[in-house]
mmCIF file of C-alpha atoms in Angstrom:
data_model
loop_
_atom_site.group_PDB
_atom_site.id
_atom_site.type_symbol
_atom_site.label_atom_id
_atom_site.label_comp_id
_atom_site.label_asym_id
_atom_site.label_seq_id
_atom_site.Cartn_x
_atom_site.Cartn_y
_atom_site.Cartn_z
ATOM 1 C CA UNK A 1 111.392 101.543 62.673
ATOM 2 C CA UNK A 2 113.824 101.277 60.216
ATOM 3 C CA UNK A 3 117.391 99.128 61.649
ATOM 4 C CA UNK A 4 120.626 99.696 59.811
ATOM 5 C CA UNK A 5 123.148 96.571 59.964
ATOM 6 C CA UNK A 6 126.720 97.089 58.785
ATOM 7 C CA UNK A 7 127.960 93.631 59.374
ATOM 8 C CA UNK A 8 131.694 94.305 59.887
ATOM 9 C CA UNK A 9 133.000 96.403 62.736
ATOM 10 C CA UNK A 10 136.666 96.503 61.843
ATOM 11 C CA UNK A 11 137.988 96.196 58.063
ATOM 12 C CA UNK A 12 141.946 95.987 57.930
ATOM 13 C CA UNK A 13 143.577 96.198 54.236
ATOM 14 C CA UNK A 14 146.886 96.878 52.526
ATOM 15 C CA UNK A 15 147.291 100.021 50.758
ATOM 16 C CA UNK A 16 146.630 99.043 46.728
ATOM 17 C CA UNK A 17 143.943 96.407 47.737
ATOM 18 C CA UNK A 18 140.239 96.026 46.991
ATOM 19 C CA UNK A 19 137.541 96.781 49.780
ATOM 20 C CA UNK A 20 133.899 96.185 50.293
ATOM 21 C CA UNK A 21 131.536 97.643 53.335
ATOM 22 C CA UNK A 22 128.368 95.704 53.636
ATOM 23 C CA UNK A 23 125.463 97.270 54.935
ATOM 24 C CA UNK A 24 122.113 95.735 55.393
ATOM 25 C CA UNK A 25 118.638 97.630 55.609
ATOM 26 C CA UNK A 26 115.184 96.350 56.994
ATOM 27 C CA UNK A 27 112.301 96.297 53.912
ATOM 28 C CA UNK A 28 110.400 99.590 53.295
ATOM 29 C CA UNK A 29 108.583 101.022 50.481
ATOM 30 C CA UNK A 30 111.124 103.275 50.000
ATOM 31 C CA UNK A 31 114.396 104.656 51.137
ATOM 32 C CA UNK A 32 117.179 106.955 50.671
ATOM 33 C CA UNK A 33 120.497 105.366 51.456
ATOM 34 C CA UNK A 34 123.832 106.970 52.075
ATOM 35 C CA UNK A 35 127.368 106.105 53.157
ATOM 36 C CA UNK A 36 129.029 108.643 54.998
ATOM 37 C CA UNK A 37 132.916 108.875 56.347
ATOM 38 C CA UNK A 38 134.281 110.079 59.500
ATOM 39 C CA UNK A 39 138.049 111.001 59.616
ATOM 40 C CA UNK A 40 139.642 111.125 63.664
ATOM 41 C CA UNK A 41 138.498 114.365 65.290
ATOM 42 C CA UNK A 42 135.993 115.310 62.268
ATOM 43 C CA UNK A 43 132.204 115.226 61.708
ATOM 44 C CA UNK A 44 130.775 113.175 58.865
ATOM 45 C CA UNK A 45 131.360 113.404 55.335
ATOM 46 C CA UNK A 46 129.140 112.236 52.390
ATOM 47 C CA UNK A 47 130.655 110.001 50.533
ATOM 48 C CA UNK A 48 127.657 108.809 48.107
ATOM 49 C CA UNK A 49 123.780 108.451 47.849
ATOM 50 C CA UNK A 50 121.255 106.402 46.084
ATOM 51 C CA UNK A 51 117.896 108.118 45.781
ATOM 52 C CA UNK A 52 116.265 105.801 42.833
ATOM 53 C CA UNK A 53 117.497 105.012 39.233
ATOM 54 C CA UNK A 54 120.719 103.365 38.051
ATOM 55 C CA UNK A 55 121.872 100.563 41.150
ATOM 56 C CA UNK A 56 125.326 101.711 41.126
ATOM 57 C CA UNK A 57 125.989 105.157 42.445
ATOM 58 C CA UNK A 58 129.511 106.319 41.987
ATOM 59 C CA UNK A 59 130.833 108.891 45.015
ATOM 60 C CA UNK A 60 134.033 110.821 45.621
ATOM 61 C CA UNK A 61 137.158 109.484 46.301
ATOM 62 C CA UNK A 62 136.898 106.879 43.804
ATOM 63 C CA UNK A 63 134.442 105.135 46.093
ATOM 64 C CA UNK A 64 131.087 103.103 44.716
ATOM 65 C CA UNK A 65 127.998 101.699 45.981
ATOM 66 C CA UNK A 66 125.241 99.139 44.362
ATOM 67 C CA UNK A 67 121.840 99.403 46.182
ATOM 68 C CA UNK A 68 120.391 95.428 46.110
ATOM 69 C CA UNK A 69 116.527 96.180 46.763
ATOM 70 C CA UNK A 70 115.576 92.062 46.789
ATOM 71 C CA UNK A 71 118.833 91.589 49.502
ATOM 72 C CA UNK A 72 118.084 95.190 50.755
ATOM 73 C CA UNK A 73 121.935 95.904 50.763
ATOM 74 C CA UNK A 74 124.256 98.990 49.670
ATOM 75 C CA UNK A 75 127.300 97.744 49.886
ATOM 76 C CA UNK A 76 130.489 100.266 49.307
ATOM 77 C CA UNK A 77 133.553 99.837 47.516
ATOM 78 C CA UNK A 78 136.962 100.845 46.506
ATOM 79 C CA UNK A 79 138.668 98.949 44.328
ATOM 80 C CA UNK A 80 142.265 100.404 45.010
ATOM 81 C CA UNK A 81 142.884 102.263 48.725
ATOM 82 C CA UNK A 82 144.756 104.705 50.196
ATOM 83 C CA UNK A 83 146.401 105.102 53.502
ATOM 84 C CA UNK A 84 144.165 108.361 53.408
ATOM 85 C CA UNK A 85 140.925 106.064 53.447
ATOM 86 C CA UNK A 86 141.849 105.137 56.981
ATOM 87 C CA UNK A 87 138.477 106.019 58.541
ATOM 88 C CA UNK A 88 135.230 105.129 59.852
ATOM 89 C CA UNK A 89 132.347 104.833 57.272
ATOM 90 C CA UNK A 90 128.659 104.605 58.018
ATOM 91 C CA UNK A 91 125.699 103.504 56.157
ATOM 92 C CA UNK A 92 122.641 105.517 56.627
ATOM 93 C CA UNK A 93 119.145 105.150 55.667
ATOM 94 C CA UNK A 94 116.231 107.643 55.356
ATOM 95 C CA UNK A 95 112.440 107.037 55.761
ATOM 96 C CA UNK A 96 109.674 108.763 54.855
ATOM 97 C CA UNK A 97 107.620 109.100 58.098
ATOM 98 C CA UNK A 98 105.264 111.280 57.425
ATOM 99 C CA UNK A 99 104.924 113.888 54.235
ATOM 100 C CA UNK A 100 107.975 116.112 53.725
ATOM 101 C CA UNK A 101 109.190 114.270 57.004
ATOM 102 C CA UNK A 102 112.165 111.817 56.887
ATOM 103 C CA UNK A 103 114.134 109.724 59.720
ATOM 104 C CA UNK A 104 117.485 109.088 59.229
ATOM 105 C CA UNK A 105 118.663 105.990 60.829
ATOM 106 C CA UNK A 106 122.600 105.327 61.347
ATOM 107 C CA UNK A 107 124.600 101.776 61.166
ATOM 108 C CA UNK A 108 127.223 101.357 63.863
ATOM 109 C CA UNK A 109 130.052 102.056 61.716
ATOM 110 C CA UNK A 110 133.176 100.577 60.147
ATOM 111 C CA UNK A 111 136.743 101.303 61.014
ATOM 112 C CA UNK A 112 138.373 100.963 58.069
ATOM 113 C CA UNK A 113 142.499 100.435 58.580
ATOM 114 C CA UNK A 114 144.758 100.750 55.734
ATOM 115 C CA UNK A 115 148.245 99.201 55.999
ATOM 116 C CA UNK A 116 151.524 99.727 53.805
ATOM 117 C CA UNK B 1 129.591 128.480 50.618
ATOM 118 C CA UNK B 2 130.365 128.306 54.548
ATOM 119 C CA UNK B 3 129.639 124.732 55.466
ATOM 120 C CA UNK B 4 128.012 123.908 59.088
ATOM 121 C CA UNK B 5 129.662 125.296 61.680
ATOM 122 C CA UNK B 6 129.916 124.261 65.235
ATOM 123 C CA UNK B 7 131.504 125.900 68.431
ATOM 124 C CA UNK B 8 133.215 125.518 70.589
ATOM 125 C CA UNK B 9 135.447 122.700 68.889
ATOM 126 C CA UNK B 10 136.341 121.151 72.226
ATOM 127 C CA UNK B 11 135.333 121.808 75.828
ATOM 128 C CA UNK B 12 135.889 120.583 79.209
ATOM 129 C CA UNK B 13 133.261 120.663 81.799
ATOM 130 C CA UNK B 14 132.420 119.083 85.844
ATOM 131 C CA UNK B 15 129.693 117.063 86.659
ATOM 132 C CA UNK B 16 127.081 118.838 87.871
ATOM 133 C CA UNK B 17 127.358 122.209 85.825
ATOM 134 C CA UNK B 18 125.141 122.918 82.568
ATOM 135 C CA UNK B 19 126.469 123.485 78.642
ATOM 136 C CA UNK B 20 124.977 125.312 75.507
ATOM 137 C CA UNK B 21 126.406 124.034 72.452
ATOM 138 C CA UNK B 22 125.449 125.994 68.890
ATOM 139 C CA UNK B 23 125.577 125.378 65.656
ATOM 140 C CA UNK B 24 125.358 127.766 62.449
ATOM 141 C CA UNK B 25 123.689 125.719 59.489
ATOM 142 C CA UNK B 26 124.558 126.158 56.054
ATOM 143 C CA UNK B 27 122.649 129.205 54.807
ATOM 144 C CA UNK B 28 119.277 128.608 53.514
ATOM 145 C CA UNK B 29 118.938 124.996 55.228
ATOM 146 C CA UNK B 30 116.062 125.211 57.414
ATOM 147 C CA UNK B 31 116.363 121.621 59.591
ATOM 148 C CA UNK B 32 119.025 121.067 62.186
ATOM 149 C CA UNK B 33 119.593 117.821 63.981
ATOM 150 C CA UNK B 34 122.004 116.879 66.934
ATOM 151 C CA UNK B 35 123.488 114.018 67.288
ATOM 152 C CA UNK B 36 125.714 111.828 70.153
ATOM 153 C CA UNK B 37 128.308 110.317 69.300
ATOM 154 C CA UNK B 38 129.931 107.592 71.455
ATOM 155 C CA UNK B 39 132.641 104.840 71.230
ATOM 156 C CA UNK B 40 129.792 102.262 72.905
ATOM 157 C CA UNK B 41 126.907 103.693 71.549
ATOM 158 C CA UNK B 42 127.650 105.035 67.852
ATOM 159 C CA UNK B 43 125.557 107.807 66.653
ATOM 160 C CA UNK B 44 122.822 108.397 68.764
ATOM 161 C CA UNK B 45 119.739 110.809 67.135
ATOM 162 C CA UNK B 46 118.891 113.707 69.791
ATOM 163 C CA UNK B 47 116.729 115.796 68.437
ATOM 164 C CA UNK B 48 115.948 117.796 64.977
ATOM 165 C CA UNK B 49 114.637 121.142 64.442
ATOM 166 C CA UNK B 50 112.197 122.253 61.226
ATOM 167 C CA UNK B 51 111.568 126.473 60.755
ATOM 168 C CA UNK B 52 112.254 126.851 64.680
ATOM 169 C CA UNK B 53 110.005 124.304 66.064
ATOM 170 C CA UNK B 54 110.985 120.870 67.594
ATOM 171 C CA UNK B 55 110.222 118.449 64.969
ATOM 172 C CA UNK B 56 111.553 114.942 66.226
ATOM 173 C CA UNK B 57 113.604 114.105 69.416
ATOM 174 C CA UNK B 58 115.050 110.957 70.282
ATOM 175 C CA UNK B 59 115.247 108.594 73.350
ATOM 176 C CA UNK B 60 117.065 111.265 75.675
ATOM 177 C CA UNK B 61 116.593 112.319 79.360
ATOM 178 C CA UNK B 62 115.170 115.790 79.716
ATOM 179 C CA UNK B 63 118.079 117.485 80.336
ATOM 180 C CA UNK B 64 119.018 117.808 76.769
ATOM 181 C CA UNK B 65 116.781 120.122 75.406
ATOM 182 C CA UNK B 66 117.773 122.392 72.326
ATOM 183 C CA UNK B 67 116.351 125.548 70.290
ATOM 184 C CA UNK B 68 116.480 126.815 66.784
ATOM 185 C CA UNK B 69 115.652 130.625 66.487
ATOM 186 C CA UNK B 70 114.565 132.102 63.068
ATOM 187 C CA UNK B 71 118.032 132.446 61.495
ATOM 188 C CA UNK B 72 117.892 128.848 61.963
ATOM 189 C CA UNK B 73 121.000 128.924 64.127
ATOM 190 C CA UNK B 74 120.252 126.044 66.778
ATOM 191 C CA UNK B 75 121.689 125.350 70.183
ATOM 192 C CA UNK B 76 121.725 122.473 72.238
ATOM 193 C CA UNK B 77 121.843 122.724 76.031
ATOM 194 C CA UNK B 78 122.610 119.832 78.810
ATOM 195 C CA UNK B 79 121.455 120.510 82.529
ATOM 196 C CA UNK B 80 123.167 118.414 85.484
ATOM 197 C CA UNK B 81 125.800 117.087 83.438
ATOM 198 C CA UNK B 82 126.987 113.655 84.207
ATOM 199 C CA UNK B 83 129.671 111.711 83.335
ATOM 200 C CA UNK B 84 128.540 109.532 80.602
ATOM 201 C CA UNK B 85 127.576 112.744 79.025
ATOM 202 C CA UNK B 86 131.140 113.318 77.645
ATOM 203 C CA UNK B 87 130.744 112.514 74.117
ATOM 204 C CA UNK B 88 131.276 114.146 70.485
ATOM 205 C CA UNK B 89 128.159 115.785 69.685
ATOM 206 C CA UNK B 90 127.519 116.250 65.700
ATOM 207 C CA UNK B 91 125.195 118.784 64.290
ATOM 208 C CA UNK B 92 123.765 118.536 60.730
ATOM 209 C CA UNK B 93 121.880 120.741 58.612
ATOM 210 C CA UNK B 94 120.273 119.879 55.755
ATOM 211 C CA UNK B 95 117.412 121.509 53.588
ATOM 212 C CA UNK B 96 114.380 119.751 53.770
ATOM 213 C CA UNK B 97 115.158 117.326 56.908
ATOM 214 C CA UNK B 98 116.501 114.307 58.160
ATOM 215 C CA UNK B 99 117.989 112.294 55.275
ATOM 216 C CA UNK B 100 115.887 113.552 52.480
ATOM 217 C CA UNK B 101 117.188 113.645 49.062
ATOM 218 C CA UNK B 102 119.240 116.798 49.688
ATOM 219 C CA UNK B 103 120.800 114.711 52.621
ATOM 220 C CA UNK B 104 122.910 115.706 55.546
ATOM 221 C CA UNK B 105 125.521 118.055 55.964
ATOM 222 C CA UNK B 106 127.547 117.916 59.019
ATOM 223 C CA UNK B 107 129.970 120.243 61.051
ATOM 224 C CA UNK B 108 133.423 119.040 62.939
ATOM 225 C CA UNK B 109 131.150 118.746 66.358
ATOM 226 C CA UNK B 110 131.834 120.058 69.541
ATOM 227 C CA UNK B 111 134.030 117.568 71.541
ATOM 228 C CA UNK B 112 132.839 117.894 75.243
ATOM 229 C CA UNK B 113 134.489 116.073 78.263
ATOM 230 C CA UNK B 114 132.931 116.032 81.939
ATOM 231 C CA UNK B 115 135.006 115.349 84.484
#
């Protein structure tokens, strides 16, 4: 079964500053990844996918993400934040199980805090 | 184009008593999948529903069962609810299933306290 690992449970930054979510995946074949965000008292939103081709898949709010198949990473990025990017992101990873069948498997999230 | 919608937003039940929970996908996505959400436990996978029929289901007790009827509306019921039940549950539609490459859409969830 396929394990999700975002190695940082709490991310604070100042508003202006770089930031970087790391997320780690167990091998497979092949795999849809996804980072999704979660503001308070909402469900989840997509932020960005990477279903094959170019490494670095650009997503909305000026948020990026470089799939690493040899490290099996997708880490995301920002390289400016917001207060408004106070939120909780999560890393996601689909497996084919079985034909037209997938599993989606979550990380345990990141709270990210942004500070004046 | 309505996104998924869940209701009710927020409700407050006692141990013991049941809940039905439903969820409206976005038209024309056929899977539906329900999810726990927990400060301690994260997002937990409960079940997903394919074209009305049970497709995958998680590591949940049986008194969390769920149904998806042919408009592809799905509801999610709890029996015997217990404390530790009190959670934000997420639904999320999505067109061909569980993180495919159409991915997951989700609604606000229905925020659901037992006390």
């Amino acid at each position: 079964a396929q394990s999700v690992t975002q190695l940082d449970s709490q991310v604070p930054v100042f508003e202006e500053a770089p930031v970087e979510l790391r997320c780690n995946y167990s091998s497979s074949v092949s795999v849809y990844l996804f980072w999704y965000v979660q503001y308070p008292n909402q469900g989840l939103q997509l932020l960005l996918k990477y279903l094959s081709g170019s490494t670095l898949v650009k997503g909305i709010n000026g948020f990026e993400a470089e799939f690493n198949k040899s490290q099996t990473s997708f880490h995301l990025r920002k390289p400016s934040v917001h207060i408004s990017d106070t939120a909780e992101y999560f890393c996601a990873v689909s497996d084919r199980i079985r034909s037209n069948d997938y599993k989606l498997s979550f990380g345990a999230g990141t709270t990210v805090t942004v500070r004046a | 184009k309505a996104g998924v919608t869940q209701t009710p937003r927020y409700l407050i039940k006692t141990r013991g008593q049941q809940v039905t929970l439903s969820c409206s996908p976005i038209s024309g996505h056929r899977s539906v999948s329900w999810y726990q959400q927990t400060p301690g436990q994260g997002l937990q996978f409960l079940f997903e529903y394919f074209s009305e029929t049970q497709r995958n289901k998680g590591n949940f007790p049986g008194r969390f069962s769920g149904r998806q009827f042919s408009n592809s509306r799905s509801e999610m019921n709890v029996s015997t609810l217990e404390l530790g039940d009190s959670a934000l549950y997420l639904c999320a539609s999505s067109h061909q299933g569980q993180g495919s490459n159409y991915g997951y859409t989700f609604g606000s969830g229905t925020r659901l306290t037992v006390v």
